[in-house]
Amino acid sequence: DAGVTQTPRHEVAEKGQTIILKCEPVSGHNDLFWYRQTKIQGLELLSYFRSKSLMEDGGAFKDRFKAEMLNSSFSTLKIQPTEPKDSAVYLCASSLGGPDTEVFFGKGTRLTVV
Amino acid sequence: AQSVTQPDARVTVSEGASLQLRCKYSYSGTPYLFWYVQYPRQGLQLLLKYYSGDPVVQGVNGFEAEFIKSNSSFHLRKASVHWSDSAVYFCAVSATNNNAPRFGAGTKLSVKP
């Protein structure tokens, strides 16, 4: 079975640009998560979807970050406009659903904003 | 919402030594607790999880963790580490059915030969 697929693996953007990161969750999973990973903060929640409905939106990220689930097998994260402080690894993850289920992670997209 | 603190950003141990990585959570109810590991250039992978029953839970590759409710802790342990255990370890907590898991900042483990 394919795991969580994220594209691109690396992205370089100029300050002020709009970038779109893509994610394909594990087939059949109901929950999808976007996290931002930095060395200092660890994993910070950006968005959480269940069956394509937005369940949680990371409060600190609402203004320039927008995640969408276009269908059950594809999600995007748009950052508009990008700022240098957005440089980080963005992780997409999915699970069957429920607080006791294992979360499966993609390898992430490393974003560098210059 | 629930939260997790991993107080040690980096831990270095010698191969064959025992290991404890610390994790404390904050949640008023009964939590679901997890440890994940991230090897270089890999996605996070589940090591073990706990919700109820025996407070000591076994995971893969000889790892175990102990849930201590009175201390709100869920420390990860291993009796004898191998160089291949070098990775970043994340503690996570899930609460209700409508909240995403929350992760700690991670602990980078380096195992010296």
CSV table of C-alpha atoms in Angstrom, one decimal:
chain,number,residue,atom,x,y,z
A,1,ASP,CA,0.0,0.0,0.0
A,2,ALA,CA,1.1,3.5,-0.7
A,3,GLY,CA,1.7,5.7,2.3
A,4,VAL,CA,1.2,9.4,2.5
A,5,THR,CA,2.6,11.1,-0.6
A,6,GLN,CA,3.7,14.8,-0.5
A,7,THR,CA,4.9,16.9,-3.4
A,8,PRO,CA,7.2,18.6,-3.9
A,9,ARG,CA,9.8,17.4,-1.5
A,10,HIS,CA,11.6,20.7,-1.6
A,11,GLU,CA,10.4,24.2,-2.5
A,12,VAL,CA,12.2,27.5,-2.6
A,13,ALA,CA,10.1,30.6,-2.7
A,14,GLU,CA,10.8,34.3,-2.8
A,15,LYS,CA,9.2,36.5,0.0
A,16,GLY,CA,5.7,37.4,-1.0
A,17,GLN,CA,5.1,34.5,-3.4
A,18,THR,CA,2.2,32.1,-3.2
A,19,ILE,CA,3.1,28.4,-2.9
A,20,ILE,CA,0.9,25.3,-2.9
A,21,LEU,CA,1.9,22.1,-1.3
A,22,LYS,CA,0.2,18.8,-2.2
A,23,CYS,CA,-0.7,15.7,-0.3
A,24,GLU,CA,-2.3,12.3,-1.1
A,25,PRO,CA,-3.3,10.5,2.1
A,26,VAL,CA,-3.4,6.8,2.6
A,27,SER,CA,-6.3,5.3,0.7
A,28,GLY,CA,-9.4,4.8,2.9
A,29,HIS,CA,-8.3,7.1,5.7
A,30,ASN,CA,-10.9,9.5,7.0
A,31,ASP,CA,-8.7,12.0,8.9
A,32,LEU,CA,-6.1,14.3,7.3
A,33,PHE,CA,-3.7,16.6,9.2
A,34,TRP,CA,-1.2,19.3,8.2
A,35,TYR,CA,1.6,20.1,10.6
A,36,ARG,CA,4.6,22.4,10.5
A,37,GLN,CA,7.8,21.0,11.9
A,38,THR,CA,10.6,23.2,13.2
A,39,LYS,CA,13.5,22.4,15.6
A,40,ILE,CA,12.3,24.8,18.2
A,41,GLN,CA,8.6,24.3,18.2
A,42,GLY,CA,8.4,20.7,17.0
A,43,LEU,CA,5.1,19.8,15.3
A,44,GLU,CA,2.5,22.5,15.2
A,45,LEU,CA,-1.0,21.8,14.0
A,46,LEU,CA,-2.1,23.8,10.9
A,47,SER,CA,-5.3,22.0,9.9
A,48,TYR,CA,-7.3,18.9,10.7
A,49,PHE,CA,-10.0,17.4,8.4
A,50,ARG,CA,-12.4,14.6,8.9
A,51,SER,CA,-14.2,13.2,5.8
A,52,LYS,CA,-13.2,16.5,4.1
A,53,SER,CA,-14.8,18.7,6.8
A,54,LEU,CA,-12.5,21.1,8.6
A,55,MET,CA,-12.4,20.1,12.3
A,56,GLU,CA,-9.6,22.2,13.6
A,57,ASP,CA,-7.7,25.2,12.2
A,58,GLY,CA,-4.4,26.2,13.9
A,59,GLY,CA,-5.2,29.5,15.4
A,60,ALA,CA,-1.8,31.1,14.8
A,61,PHE,CA,-1.8,30.1,11.2
A,62,LYS,CA,-5.2,31.3,9.9
A,63,ASP,CA,-4.3,34.5,8.2
A,64,ARG,CA,-1.9,33.3,5.5
A,65,PHE,CA,-2.3,29.5,5.6
A,66,LYS,CA,-5.2,27.7,3.9
A,67,ALA,CA,-5.6,24.0,3.7
A,68,GLU,CA,-8.3,22.4,1.5
A,69,MET,CA,-9.4,18.9,0.8
A,70,LEU,CA,-10.5,18.8,-2.8
A,71,ASN,CA,-11.6,15.2,-2.5
A,72,SER,CA,-11.0,12.3,-0.1
A,73,SER,CA,-7.7,11.5,-1.8
A,74,PHE,CA,-6.1,14.9,-2.3
A,75,SER,CA,-5.3,17.9,-0.1
A,76,THR,CA,-3.5,21.2,-0.6
A,77,LEU,CA,-1.9,23.7,1.7
A,78,LYS,CA,-1.6,27.2,0.3
A,79,ILE,CA,0.7,29.8,1.9
A,80,GLN,CA,0.0,33.3,0.7
A,81,PRO,CA,2.0,35.5,0.8
A,82,THR,CA,5.1,33.6,2.0
A,83,GLU,CA,7.5,35.1,4.6
A,84,PRO,CA,11.0,34.0,5.6
A,85,LYS,CA,9.7,32.8,8.9
A,86,ASP,CA,7.6,30.2,7.1
A,87,SER,CA,10.8,28.3,6.3
A,88,ALA,CA,10.2,24.9,7.8
A,89,VAL,CA,9.2,21.3,6.9
A,90,TYR,CA,5.5,20.8,6.3
A,91,LEU,CA,4.1,17.4,7.1
A,92,CYS,CA,0.9,15.9,5.9
A,93,ALA,CA,-0.5,12.9,7.8
A,94,SER,CA,-3.6,10.7,7.7
A,95,SER,CA,-5.4,8.2,9.9
A,96,LEU,CA,-8.5,6.0,9.9
A,97,GLY,CA,-10.0,8.3,12.5
A,98,GLY,CA,-10.5,8.4,16.2
A,99,PRO,CA,-8.1,9.4,19.1
A,100,ASP,CA,-6.6,5.9,19.4
A,101,THR,CA,-5.6,5.4,15.9
A,102,GLU,CA,-2.1,5.5,14.4
A,103,VAL,CA,-1.2,8.6,12.4
A,104,PHE,CA,0.7,7.9,9.2
A,105,PHE,CA,3.1,10.7,8.0
A,106,GLY,CA,4.5,11.7,4.7
A,107,LYS,CA,8.2,12.6,4.3
A,108,GLY,CA,7.4,16.3,4.3
A,109,THR,CA,8.0,19.3,2.1
A,110,ARG,CA,11.0,21.4,3.0
A,111,LEU,CA,10.1,25.0,2.3
A,112,THR,CA,12.7,27.7,2.1
A,113,VAL,CA,11.6,31.3,1.8
A,114,VAL,CA,14.3,33.8,0.7
B,1,ALA,CA,-6.7,21.7,24.2
B,2,GLN,CA,-4.2,19.0,25.2
B,3,SER,CA,-0.4,19.7,25.1
B,4,VAL,CA,2.9,17.9,25.4
B,5,THR,CA,6.3,18.9,26.8
B,6,GLN,CA,9.5,17.1,26.1
B,7,PRO,CA,12.0,18.9,28.3
B,8,ASP,CA,15.2,17.4,26.7
B,9,ALA,CA,15.9,18.7,23.2
B,10,ARG,CA,19.0,16.4,22.8
B,11,VAL,CA,20.1,13.3,24.6
B,12,THR,CA,23.4,11.5,24.0
B,13,VAL,CA,24.1,8.0,25.3
B,14,SER,CA,26.6,5.3,24.7
B,15,GLU,CA,25.7,2.1,22.8
B,16,GLY,CA,24.5,-0.5,25.2
B,17,ALA,CA,23.5,2.0,27.8
B,18,SER,CA,19.9,2.3,29.1
B,19,LEU,CA,17.7,5.2,27.9
B,20,GLN,CA,14.9,7.3,29.2
B,21,LEU,CA,13.3,10.1,27.2
B,22,ARG,CA,10.9,12.3,29.2
B,23,CYS,CA,7.4,13.4,28.2
B,24,LYS,CA,4.8,15.2,30.2
B,25,TYR,CA,1.3,16.0,29.0
B,26,SER,CA,-1.4,18.4,29.9
B,27,TYR,CA,-5.0,17.2,29.7
B,28,SER,CA,-7.8,17.1,32.3
B,29,GLY,CA,-9.4,13.9,31.0
B,30,THR,CA,-8.0,10.5,30.2
B,31,PRO,CA,-5.5,10.9,27.3
B,32,TYR,CA,-4.4,8.6,24.5
B,33,LEU,CA,-0.6,8.7,24.5
B,34,PHE,CA,1.9,7.9,21.7
B,35,TRP,CA,5.6,7.8,21.0
B,36,TYR,CA,6.7,8.2,17.4
B,37,VAL,CA,10.2,8.1,15.9
B,38,GLN,CA,11.6,10.0,13.0
B,39,TYR,CA,14.7,8.5,11.3
B,40,PRO,CA,16.7,10.8,9.0
B,41,ARG,CA,14.9,11.6,5.8
B,42,GLN,CA,11.9,9.5,6.9
B,43,GLY,CA,8.4,10.2,8.0
B,44,LEU,CA,7.3,9.8,11.6
B,45,GLN,CA,6.6,6.1,12.6
B,46,LEU,CA,4.6,4.8,15.6
B,47,LEU,CA,6.7,3.2,18.3
B,48,LEU,CA,3.9,2.5,20.8
B,49,LYS,CA,0.6,3.8,22.2
B,50,TYR,CA,-1.4,3.7,25.5
B,51,TYR,CA,-4.9,4.3,26.6
B,52,SER,CA,-5.8,2.0,29.4
B,53,GLY,CA,-4.8,-1.2,31.2
B,54,ASP,CA,-1.2,-2.0,32.3
B,55,PRO,CA,0.6,1.3,32.6
B,56,VAL,CA,3.7,-0.2,31.1
B,57,VAL,CA,3.3,-0.6,27.4
B,58,GLN,CA,5.6,-2.4,25.0
B,59,GLY,CA,6.5,-1.2,21.6
B,60,VAL,CA,8.7,-2.1,18.7
B,61,ASN,CA,12.5,-2.6,18.8
B,62,GLY,CA,12.6,-3.1,22.6
B,63,PHE,CA,11.1,0.2,23.5
B,64,GLU,CA,8.6,0.6,26.4
B,65,ALA,CA,6.8,3.5,28.1
B,66,GLU,CA,5.2,3.9,31.4
B,67,PHE,CA,2.1,6.0,32.1
B,68,ILE,CA,2.1,7.7,35.5
B,69,LYS,CA,-1.1,9.5,35.9
B,70,SER,CA,-0.2,11.2,39.2
B,71,ASN,CA,2.7,12.8,37.4
B,72,SER,CA,1.1,13.3,34.0
B,73,SER,CA,4.1,11.6,32.4
B,74,PHE,CA,4.7,9.0,29.7
B,75,HIS,CA,8.4,8.4,29.6
B,76,LEU,CA,10.0,6.2,27.0
B,77,ARG,CA,12.6,3.6,28.0
B,78,LYS,CA,14.9,1.1,26.5
B,79,ALA,CA,17.2,-1.2,28.4
B,80,SER,CA,20.1,-1.2,25.9
B,81,VAL,CA,20.4,1.2,22.9
B,82,HIS,CA,21.9,0.5,19.5
B,83,TRP,CA,23.5,2.9,17.2
B,84,SER,CA,20.5,2.5,14.8
B,85,ASP,CA,18.3,4.0,17.5
B,86,SER,CA,19.7,7.5,16.7
B,87,ALA,CA,16.7,9.5,15.6
B,88,VAL,CA,14.3,12.1,16.8
B,89,TYR,CA,11.6,10.9,19.2
B,90,PHE,CA,8.2,12.6,19.6
B,91,CYS,CA,5.6,12.2,22.3
B,92,ALA,CA,2.0,12.8,21.3
B,93,VAL,CA,-1.4,13.1,23.1
B,94,SER,CA,-4.9,12.7,21.7
B,95,ALA,CA,-7.9,13.7,23.7
B,96,THR,CA,-11.4,13.7,22.2
B,97,ASN,CA,-12.7,12.4,19.0
B,98,ASN,CA,-12.8,15.9,17.5
B,99,ASN,CA,-9.2,17.1,18.2
B,100,ALA,CA,-6.0,16.4,16.3
B,101,PRO,CA,-3.1,14.8,18.2
B,102,ARG,CA,-0.7,17.3,19.7
B,103,PHE,CA,3.0,16.6,19.5
B,104,GLY,CA,6.0,17.7,21.6
B,105,ALA,CA,9.0,19.4,20.3
B,106,GLY,CA,10.9,16.2,20.0
B,107,THR,CA,14.1,14.8,21.5
B,108,LYS,CA,17.1,14.1,19.3
B,109,LEU,CA,18.8,10.9,20.4
B,110,SER,CA,22.4,10.4,19.5
B,111,VAL,CA,24.0,7.0,20.3
B,112,LYS,CA,27.8,7.0,20.6
B,113,PRO,CA,29.6,3.8,19.4
